[in-house]
CSV table of C-alpha atoms and ligand atoms in Angstrom, one decimal:
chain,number,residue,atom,x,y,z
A,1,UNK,CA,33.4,-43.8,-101.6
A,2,UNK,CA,32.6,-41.8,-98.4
A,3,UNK,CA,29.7,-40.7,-97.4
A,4,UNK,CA,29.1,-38.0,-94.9
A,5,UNK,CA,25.4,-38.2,-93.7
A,6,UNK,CA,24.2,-35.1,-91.2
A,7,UNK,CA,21.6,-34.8,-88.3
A,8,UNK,CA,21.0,-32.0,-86.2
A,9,UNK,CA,17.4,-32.0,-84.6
A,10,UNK,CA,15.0,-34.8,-83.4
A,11,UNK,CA,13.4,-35.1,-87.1
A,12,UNK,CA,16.1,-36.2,-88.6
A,13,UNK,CA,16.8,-38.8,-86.8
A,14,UNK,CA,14.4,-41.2,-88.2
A,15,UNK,CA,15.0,-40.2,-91.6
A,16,UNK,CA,19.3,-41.5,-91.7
A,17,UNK,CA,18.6,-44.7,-89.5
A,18,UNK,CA,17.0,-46.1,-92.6
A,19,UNK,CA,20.2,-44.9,-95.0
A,20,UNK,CA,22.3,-45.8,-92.3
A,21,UNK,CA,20.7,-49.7,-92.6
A,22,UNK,CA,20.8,-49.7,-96.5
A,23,UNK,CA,24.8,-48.4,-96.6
A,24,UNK,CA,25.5,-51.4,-93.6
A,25,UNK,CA,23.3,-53.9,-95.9
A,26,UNK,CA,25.0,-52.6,-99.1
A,27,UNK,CA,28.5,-53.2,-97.5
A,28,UNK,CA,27.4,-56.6,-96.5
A,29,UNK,CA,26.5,-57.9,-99.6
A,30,UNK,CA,29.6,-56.1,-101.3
A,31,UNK,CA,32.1,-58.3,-98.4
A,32,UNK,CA,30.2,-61.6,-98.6
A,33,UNK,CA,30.9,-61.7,-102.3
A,34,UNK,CA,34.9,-60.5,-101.7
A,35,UNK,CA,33.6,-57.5,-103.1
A,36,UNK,CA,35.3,-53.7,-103.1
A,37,UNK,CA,35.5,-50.5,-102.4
A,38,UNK,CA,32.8,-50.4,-99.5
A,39,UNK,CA,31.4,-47.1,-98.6
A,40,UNK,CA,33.2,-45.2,-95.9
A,41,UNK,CA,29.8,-43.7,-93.9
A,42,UNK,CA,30.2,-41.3,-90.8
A,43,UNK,CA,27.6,-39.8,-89.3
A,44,UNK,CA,28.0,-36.1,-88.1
A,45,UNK,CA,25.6,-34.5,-85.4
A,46,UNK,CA,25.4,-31.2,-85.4
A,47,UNK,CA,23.9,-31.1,-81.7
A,48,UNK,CA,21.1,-28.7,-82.3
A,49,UNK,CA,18.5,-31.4,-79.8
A,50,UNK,CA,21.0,-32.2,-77.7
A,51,UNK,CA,19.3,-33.8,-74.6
A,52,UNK,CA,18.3,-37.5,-74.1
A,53,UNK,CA,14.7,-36.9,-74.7
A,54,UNK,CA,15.1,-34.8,-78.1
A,55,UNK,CA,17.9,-36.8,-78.9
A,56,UNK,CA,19.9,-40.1,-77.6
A,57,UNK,CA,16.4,-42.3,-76.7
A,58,UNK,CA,16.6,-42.0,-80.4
A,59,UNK,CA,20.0,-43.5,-81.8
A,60,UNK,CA,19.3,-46.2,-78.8
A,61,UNK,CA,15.9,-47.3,-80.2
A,62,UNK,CA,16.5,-46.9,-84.1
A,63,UNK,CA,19.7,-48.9,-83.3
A,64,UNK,CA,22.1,-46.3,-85.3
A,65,UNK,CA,25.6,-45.8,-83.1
A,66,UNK,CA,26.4,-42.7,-81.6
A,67,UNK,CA,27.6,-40.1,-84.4
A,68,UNK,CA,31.2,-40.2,-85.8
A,69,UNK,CA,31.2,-36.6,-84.9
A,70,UNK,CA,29.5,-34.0,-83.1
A,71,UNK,CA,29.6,-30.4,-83.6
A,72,UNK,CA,27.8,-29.5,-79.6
A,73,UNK,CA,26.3,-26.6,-81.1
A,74,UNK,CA,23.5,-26.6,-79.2
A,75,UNK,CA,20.6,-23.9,-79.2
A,76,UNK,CA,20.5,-20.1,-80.0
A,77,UNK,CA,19.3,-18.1,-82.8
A,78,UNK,CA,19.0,-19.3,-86.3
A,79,UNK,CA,21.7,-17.5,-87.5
A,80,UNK,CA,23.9,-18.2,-84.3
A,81,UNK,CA,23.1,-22.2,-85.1
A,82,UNK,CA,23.8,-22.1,-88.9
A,83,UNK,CA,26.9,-19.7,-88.5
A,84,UNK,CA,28.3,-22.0,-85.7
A,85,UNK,CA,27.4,-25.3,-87.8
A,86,UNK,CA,29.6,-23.5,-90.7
A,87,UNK,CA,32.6,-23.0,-89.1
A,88,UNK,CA,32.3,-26.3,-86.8
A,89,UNK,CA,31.2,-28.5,-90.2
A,90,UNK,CA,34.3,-26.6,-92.7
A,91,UNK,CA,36.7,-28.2,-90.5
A,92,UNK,CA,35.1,-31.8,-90.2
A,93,UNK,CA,35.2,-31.4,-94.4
A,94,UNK,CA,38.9,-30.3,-94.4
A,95,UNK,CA,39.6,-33.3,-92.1
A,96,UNK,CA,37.8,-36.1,-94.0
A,97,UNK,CA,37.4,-35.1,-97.5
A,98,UNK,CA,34.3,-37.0,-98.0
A,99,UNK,CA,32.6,-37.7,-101.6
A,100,UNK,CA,29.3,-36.9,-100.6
A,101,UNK,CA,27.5,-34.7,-98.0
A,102,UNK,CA,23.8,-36.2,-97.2
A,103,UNK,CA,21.3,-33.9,-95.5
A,104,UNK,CA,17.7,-34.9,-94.3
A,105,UNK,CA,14.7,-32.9,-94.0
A,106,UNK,CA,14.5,-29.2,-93.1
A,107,UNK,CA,15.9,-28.1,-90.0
A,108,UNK,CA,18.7,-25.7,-89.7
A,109,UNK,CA,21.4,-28.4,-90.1
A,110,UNK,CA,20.6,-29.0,-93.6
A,111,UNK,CA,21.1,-25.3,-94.8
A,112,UNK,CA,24.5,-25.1,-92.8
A,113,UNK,CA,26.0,-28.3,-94.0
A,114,UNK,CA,24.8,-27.9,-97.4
A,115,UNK,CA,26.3,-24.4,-97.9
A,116,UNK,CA,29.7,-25.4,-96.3
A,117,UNK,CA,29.7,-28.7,-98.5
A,118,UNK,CA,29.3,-27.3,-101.9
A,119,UNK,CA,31.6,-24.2,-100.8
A,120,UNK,CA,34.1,-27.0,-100.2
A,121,UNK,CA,33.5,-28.4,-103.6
A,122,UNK,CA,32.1,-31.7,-102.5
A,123,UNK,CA,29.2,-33.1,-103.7
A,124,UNK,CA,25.6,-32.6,-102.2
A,125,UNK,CA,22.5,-34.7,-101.8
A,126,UNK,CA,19.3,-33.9,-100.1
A,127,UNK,CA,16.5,-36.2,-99.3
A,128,UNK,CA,13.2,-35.3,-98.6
A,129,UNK,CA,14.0,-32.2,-101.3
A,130,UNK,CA,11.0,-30.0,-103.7
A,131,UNK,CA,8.6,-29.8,-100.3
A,132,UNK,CA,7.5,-26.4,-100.3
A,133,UNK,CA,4.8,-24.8,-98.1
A,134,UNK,CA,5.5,-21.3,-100.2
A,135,UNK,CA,5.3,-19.5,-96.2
A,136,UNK,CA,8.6,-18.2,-96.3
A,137,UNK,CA,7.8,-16.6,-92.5
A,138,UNK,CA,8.8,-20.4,-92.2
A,139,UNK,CA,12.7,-21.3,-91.0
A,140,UNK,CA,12.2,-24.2,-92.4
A,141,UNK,CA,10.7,-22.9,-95.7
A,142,UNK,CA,14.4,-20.9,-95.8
A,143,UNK,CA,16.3,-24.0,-95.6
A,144,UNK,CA,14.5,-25.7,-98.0
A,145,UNK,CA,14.7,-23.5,-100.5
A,146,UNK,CA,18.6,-22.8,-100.0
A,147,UNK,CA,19.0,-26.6,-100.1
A,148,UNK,CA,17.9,-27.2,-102.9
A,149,UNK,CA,19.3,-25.0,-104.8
A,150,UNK,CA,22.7,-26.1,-104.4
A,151,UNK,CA,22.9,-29.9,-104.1
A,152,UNK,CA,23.3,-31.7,-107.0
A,153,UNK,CA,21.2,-34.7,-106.2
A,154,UNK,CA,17.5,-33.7,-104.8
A,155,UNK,CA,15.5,-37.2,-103.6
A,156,UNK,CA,12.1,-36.2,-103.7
A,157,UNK,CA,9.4,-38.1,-101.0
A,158,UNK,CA,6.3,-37.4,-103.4
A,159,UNK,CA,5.5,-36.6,-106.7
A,160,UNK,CA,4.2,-33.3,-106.0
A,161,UNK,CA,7.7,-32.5,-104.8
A,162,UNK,CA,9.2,-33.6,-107.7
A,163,UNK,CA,6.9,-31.1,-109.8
A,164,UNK,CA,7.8,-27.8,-107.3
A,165,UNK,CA,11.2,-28.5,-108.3
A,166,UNK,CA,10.7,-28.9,-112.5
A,167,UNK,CA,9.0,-25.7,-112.1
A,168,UNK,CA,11.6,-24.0,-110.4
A,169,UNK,CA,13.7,-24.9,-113.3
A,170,UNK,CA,15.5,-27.6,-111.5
A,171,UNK,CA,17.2,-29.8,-114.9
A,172,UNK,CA,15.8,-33.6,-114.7
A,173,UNK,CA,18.9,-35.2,-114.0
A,174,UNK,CA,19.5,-33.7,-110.3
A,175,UNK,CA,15.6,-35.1,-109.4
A,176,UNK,CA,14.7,-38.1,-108.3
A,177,UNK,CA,11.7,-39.6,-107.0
A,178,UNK,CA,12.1,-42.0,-104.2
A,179,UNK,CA,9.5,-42.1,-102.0
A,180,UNK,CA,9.3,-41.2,-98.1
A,181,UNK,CA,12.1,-42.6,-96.0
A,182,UNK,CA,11.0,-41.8,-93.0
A,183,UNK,CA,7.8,-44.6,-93.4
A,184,UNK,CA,10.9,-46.7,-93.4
A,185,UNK,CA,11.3,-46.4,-89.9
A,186,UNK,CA,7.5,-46.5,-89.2
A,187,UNK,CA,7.2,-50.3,-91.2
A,188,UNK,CA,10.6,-51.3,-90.0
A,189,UNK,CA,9.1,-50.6,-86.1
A,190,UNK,CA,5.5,-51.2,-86.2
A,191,UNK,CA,5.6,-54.8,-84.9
A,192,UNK,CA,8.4,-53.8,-82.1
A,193,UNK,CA,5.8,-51.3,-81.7
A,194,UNK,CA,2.0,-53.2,-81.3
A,195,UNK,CA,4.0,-54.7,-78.4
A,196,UNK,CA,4.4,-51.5,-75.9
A,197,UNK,CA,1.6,-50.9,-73.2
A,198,UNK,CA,0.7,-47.5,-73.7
A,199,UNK,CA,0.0,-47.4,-69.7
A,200,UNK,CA,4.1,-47.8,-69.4
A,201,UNK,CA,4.4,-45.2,-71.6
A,202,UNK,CA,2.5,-42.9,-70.0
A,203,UNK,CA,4.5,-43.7,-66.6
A,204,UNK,CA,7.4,-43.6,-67.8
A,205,UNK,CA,7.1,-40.5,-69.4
A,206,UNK,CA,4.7,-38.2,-67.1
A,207,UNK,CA,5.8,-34.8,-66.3
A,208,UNK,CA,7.2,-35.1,-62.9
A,209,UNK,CA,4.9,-32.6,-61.5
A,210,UNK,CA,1.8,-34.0,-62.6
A,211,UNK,CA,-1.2,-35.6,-60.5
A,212,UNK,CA,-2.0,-39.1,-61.1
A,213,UNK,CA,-2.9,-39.8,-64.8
A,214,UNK,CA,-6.5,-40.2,-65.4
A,215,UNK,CA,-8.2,-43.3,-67.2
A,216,UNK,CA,-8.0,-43.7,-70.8
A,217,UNK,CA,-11.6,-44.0,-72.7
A,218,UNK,CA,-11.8,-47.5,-74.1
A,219,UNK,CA,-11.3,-47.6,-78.4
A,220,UNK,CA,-12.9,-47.3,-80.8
A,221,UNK,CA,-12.7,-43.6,-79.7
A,222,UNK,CA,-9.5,-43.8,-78.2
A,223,UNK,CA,-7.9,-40.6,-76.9
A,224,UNK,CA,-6.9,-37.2,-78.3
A,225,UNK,CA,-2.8,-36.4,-78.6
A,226,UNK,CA,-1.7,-33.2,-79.2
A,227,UNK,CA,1.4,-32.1,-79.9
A,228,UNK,CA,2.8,-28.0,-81.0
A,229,UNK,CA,6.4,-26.8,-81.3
A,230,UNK,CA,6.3,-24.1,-84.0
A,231,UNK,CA,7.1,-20.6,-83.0
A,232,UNK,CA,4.4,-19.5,-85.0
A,233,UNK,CA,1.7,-21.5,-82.5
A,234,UNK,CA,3.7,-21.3,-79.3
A,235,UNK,CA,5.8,-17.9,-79.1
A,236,UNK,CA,2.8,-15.5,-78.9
A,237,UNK,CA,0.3,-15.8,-75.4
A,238,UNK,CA,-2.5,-14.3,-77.8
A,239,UNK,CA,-2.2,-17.7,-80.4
A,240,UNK,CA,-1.3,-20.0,-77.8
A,241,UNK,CA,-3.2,-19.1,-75.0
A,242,UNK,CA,-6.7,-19.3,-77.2
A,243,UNK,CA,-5.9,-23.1,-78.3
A,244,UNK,CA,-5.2,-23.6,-74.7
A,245,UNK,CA,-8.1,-22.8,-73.6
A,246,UNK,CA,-10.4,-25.0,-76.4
A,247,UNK,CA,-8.6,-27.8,-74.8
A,248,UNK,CA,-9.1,-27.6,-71.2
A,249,UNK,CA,-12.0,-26.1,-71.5
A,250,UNK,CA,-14.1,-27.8,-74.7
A,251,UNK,CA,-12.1,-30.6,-76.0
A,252,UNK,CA,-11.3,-32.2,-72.8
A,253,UNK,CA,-14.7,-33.2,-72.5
A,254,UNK,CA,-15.1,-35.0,-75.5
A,255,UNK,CA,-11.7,-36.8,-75.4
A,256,UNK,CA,-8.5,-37.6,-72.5
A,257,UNK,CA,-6.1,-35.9,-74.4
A,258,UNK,CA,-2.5,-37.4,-74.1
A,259,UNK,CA,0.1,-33.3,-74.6
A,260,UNK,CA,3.7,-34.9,-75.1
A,261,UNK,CA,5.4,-31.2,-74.2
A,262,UNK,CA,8.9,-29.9,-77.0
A,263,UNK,CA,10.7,-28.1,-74.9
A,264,UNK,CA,10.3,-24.9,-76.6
A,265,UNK,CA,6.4,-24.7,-75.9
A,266,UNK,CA,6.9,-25.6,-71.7
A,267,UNK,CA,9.3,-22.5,-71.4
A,268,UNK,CA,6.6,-20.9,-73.2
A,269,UNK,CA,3.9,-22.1,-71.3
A,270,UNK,CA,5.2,-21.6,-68.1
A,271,UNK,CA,6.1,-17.8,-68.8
A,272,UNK,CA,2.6,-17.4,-69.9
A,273,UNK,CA,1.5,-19.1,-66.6
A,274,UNK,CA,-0.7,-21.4,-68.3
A,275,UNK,CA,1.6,-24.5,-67.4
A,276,UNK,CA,0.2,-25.4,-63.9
A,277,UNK,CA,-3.5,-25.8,-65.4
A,278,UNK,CA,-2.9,-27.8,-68.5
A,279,UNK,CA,-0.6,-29.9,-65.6
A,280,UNK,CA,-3.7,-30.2,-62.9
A,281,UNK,CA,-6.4,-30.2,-65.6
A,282,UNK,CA,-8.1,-34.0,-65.0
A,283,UNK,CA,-9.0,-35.0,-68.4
A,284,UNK,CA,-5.7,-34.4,-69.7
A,285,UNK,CA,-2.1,-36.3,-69.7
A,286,UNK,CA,1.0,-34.0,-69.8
A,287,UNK,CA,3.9,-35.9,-70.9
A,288,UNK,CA,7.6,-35.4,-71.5
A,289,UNK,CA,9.1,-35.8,-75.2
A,290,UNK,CA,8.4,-39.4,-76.2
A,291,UNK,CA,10.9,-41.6,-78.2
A,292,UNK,CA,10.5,-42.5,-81.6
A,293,UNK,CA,8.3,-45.9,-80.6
A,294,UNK,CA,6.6,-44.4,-77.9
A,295,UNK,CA,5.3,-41.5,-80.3
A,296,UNK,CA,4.4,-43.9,-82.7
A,297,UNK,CA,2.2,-46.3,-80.3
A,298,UNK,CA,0.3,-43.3,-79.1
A,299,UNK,CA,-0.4,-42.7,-83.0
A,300,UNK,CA,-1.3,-45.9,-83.0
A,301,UNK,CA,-3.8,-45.9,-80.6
A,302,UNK,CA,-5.5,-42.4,-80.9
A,303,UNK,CA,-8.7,-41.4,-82.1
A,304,UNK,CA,-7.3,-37.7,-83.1
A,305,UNK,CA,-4.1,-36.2,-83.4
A,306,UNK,CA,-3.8,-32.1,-83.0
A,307,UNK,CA,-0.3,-31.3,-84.4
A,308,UNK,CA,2.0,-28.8,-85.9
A,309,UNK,CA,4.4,-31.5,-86.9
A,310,UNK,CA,4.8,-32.6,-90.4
A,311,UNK,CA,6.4,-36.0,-89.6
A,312,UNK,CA,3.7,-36.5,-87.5
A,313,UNK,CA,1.2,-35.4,-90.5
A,314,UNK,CA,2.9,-38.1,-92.6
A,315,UNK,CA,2.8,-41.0,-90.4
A,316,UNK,CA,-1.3,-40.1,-89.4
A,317,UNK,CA,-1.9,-40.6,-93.2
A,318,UNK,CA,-0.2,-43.8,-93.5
A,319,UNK,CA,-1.9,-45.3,-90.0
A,320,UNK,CA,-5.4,-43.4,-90.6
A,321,UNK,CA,-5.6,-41.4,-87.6
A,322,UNK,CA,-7.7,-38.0,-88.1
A,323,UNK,CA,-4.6,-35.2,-88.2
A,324,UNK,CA,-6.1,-31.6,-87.2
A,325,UNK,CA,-2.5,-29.8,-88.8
A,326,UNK,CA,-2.6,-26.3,-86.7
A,327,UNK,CA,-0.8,-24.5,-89.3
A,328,UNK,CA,-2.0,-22.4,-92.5
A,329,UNK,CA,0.0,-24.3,-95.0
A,330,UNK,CA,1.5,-27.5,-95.4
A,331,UNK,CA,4.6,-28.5,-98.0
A,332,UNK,CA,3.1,-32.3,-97.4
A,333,UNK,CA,-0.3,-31.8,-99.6
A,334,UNK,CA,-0.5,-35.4,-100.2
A,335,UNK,CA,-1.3,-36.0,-96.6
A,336,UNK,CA,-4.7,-33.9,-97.0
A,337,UNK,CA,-8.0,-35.3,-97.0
A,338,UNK,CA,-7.9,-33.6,-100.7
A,339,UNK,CA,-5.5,-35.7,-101.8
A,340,UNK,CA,-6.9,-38.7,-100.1
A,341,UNK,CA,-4.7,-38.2,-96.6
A,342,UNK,CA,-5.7,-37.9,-93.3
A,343,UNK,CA,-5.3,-34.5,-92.2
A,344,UNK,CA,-7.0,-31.1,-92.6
A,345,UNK,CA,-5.3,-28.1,-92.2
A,346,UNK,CA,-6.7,-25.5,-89.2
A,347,UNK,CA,-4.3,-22.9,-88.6
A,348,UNK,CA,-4.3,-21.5,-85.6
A,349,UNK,CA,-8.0,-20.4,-85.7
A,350,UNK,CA,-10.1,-21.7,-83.0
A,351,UNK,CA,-13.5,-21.4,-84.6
A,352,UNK,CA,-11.7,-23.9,-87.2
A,353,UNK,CA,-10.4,-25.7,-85.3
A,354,UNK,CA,-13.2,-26.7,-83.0
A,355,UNK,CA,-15.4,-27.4,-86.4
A,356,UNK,CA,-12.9,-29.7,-87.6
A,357,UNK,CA,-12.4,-31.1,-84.6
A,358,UNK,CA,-16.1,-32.3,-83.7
A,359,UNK,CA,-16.1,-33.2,-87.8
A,360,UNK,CA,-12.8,-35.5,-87.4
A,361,UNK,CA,-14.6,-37.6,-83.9
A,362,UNK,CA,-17.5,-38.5,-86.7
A,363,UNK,CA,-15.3,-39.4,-89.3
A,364,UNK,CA,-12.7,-42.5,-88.0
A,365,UNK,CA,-9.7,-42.0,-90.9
A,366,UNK,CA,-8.8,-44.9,-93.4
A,367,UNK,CA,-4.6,-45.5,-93.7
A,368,UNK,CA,-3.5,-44.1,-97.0
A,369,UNK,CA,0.1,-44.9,-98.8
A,370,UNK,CA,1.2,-42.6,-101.2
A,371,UNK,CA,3.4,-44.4,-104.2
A,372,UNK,CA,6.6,-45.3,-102.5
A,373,UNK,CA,6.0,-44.7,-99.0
A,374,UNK,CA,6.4,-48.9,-98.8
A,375,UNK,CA,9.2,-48.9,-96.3
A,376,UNK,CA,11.9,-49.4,-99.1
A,377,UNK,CA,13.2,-45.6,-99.7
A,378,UNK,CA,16.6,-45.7,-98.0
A,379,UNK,CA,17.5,-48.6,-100.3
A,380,UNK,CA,16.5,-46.5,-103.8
A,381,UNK,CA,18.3,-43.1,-102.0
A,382,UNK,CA,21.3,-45.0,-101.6
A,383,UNK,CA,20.9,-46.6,-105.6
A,384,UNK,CA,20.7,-43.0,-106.8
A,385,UNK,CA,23.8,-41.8,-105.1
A,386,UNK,CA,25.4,-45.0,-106.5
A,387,UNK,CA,24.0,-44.2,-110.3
A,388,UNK,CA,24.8,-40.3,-110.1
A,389,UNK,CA,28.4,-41.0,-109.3
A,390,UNK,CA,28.7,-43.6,-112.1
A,391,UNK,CA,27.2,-41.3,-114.5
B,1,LIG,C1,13.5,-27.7,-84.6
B,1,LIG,C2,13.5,-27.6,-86.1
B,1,LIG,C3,12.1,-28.0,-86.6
B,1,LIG,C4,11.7,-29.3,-86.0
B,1,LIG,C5,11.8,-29.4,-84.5
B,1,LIG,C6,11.5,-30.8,-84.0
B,1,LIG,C7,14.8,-25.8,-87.2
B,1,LIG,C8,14.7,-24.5,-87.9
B,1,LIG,N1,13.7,-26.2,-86.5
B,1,LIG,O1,12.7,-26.8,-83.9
B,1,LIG,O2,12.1,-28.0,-88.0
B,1,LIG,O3,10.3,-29.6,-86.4
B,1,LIG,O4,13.2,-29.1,-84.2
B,1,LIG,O5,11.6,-30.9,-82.6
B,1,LIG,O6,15.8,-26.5,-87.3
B,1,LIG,N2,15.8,-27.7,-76.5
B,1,LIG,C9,16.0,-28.4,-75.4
B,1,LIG,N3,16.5,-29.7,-75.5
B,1,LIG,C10,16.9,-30.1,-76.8
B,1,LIG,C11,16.7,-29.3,-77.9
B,1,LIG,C12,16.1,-28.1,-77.7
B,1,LIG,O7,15.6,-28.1,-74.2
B,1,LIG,O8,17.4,-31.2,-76.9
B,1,LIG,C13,15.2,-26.3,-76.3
B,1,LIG,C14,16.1,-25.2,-76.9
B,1,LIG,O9,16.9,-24.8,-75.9
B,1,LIG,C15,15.2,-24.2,-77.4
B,1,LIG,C16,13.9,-25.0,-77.8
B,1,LIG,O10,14.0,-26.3,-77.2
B,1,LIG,O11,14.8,-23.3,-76.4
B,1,LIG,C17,13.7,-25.1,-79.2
B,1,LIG,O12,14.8,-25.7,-79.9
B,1,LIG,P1,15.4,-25.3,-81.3
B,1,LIG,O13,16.6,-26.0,-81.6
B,1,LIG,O14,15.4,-23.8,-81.4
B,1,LIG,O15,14.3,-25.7,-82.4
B,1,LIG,P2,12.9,-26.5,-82.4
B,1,LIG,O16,11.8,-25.5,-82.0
B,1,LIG,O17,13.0,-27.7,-81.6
């Protein structure tokens, strides 16, 4: 069988490295027994995150190899991203005639390759399908939705996802419920992890620009990270500059806050001019894009985490750090305090977010697992492929 798995933007990558693992451990076990056919598995890059921050730290640390194949589409508009991952993906299909396309998550990869693949006749399966925020002002939202309509095999992370799709009128066979592959990662690398020195990573990552980086408050209260990438928090000066301003200006007094900066919100900062004080300001740590481990060993360590990330929302759950999400909606309910998570949802209000946030430095957060967020996801993804194509 071959297997075509697809990758396009920094998310992703810590969702395949685990299904990359369970295809090499599958082979394994199939050639120490004299077994056959093995699965033919390449990896195709669309090239969305293209530089070494967004993108290579992360095959090197989650020990994947380089992809098979990369598209070098690189950024633009949506459509100029999807359109060019169409005609750059049809011809990587025509070439290897794989039996299966795999797509992770939500970014624009997954609605390109999916498209292409079932146009192409070959079968489709998504994993990390049925999320839905139901804000379809969301990119994201779009390419879930278009996803999963079309691919025949929808691996759900949650039980709540598994629902959204039964009551879009998705039949039973195409669902299956396998729990959150990208906790794979986080178990498989929390021990590598407890081992960095989050004084290395902050000076090996610091914005080049920056003054010295203040001291860190000793734990139990820990520090503050914040991270925002969405257009919806980051695109507008009269949203972003607001936010901003609770953090130099009230937040920063309570807690160091540690910013690791997506590229898309420094252009954005710097063209509103606020770049230079969030830089100077002396409570606060700018930082470049971590890596994977780096990211997770501030998560570790923090007393609060202000985000727009849903990965990031996930993996405060499972540790227990207090998540302030700055959005309106999340397609992750099971990581809200209502359903026994970690984070609270805050939009981009500040009066909301200030409440919540004084709330959160009271409240230290418990970890939480959800059923089958037990590091073991990639193995039952892989099963499930294996079962649909014997069935
Ligand atoms: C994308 C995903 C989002 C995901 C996020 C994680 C979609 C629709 N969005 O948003 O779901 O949460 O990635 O990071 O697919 N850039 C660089 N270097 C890079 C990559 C990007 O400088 O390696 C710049 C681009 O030039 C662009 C900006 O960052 O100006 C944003 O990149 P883009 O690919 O548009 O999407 P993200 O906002 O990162």
């Amino acid at each position: 069988m071959k297997i075509l798995s697809v990758v396009g933007a920094r998310p992703n990558f810590m969702k395949i490295a685990p299904f990359f693992r369970a295809i090499k451990a599958y082979n394994d076990l199939l050639l120490t027994a004299h077994r056959s056919p093995l699965i033919h598995h390449l990896l195709v890059h669309t090239g969305q995150h293209y530089d070494d921050r967004m993108s290579n730290s992360f095959f090197e640390q989650l020990e994947i190899p380089q992809a098979d194949i990369n598209l070098g589409v690189g950024s633009g508009s949506h459509a100029e991203q999807v359109g060019n991952t169409m005609i750059e993906f049809e011809k990587v299909l025509k070439a290897e005639k794989p039996d299966w396309v795999v797509v992770v998550g939500d970014v624009n990869a997954i609605l390109a390759c999916s498209v292409t693949a079932k146009k192409e006749n070959i079968k489709c399966c998504h994993i990390e399908a049925g999320l839905r925020s139901g804000d379809r002002s969301m990119p994201e939202e779009i390419n879930r939705l278009v996803a999963d309509r079309i691919s025949d095999l929808l691996l759900t992370p949650d039980l709540i996802s598994s629902q959204n799709l039964r009551n879009e009128g998705v039949s039973e066979q195409r669902i299956k419920f396998v729990g959150n592959i990208m906790i794979d990662t986080l178990e498989a690398s929390r021990q590598r992890t407890s081992l960095l020195k989050i004084d290395e990573i902050i000076s090996h990552n610091l914005i080049q620009e920056s003054p010295a980086p203040c001291a860190l408050s000793p734990a139990p209260d820990g520090f503050a990270v914040v991270t925002l990438h969405r257009p919806s928090n980051v695109d507008r000066i009269e949203v972003l500059e607001p936010i901003v301003r609770f953090i130099l200006d009230e937040a920063c007094s309570e807690r160091v806050f540690i910013w690791t900066l997506h590229p898309r919100t420094r252009k954005k900062l710097e063209g509103f001019l606020l770049f230079n004080e969030i830089l100077m300001h002396k409570n606060l740590i700018l930082l470049e894009p971590l890596s994977y481990l780096g990211m997770l060993k501030l998560n570790m360590e923090a007393g609060i985490m202000l985000t727009d990330s849903g990965g990031l929302q996930e993996e405060c759950t499972v540790l227990g750090t207090p998540c302030l999400t700055l959005r309106w909606n999340t397609e992750r309910p099971v990581t809200l305090l209502e359903h026994g998570g970690a984070s609270v949802l805050v939009g981009n209000n500040v009066d909301k977010i200030q409440e919540e946030f004084f709330r959160a430095l009271k409240q230290p957060g418990n970890p939480v697992r959800p059923d089958l967020w037990d590091g073991h996801a990639a193995e039952r993804c892989l099963k499930a492929i294996l079962e649909f194509n014997s069935e």
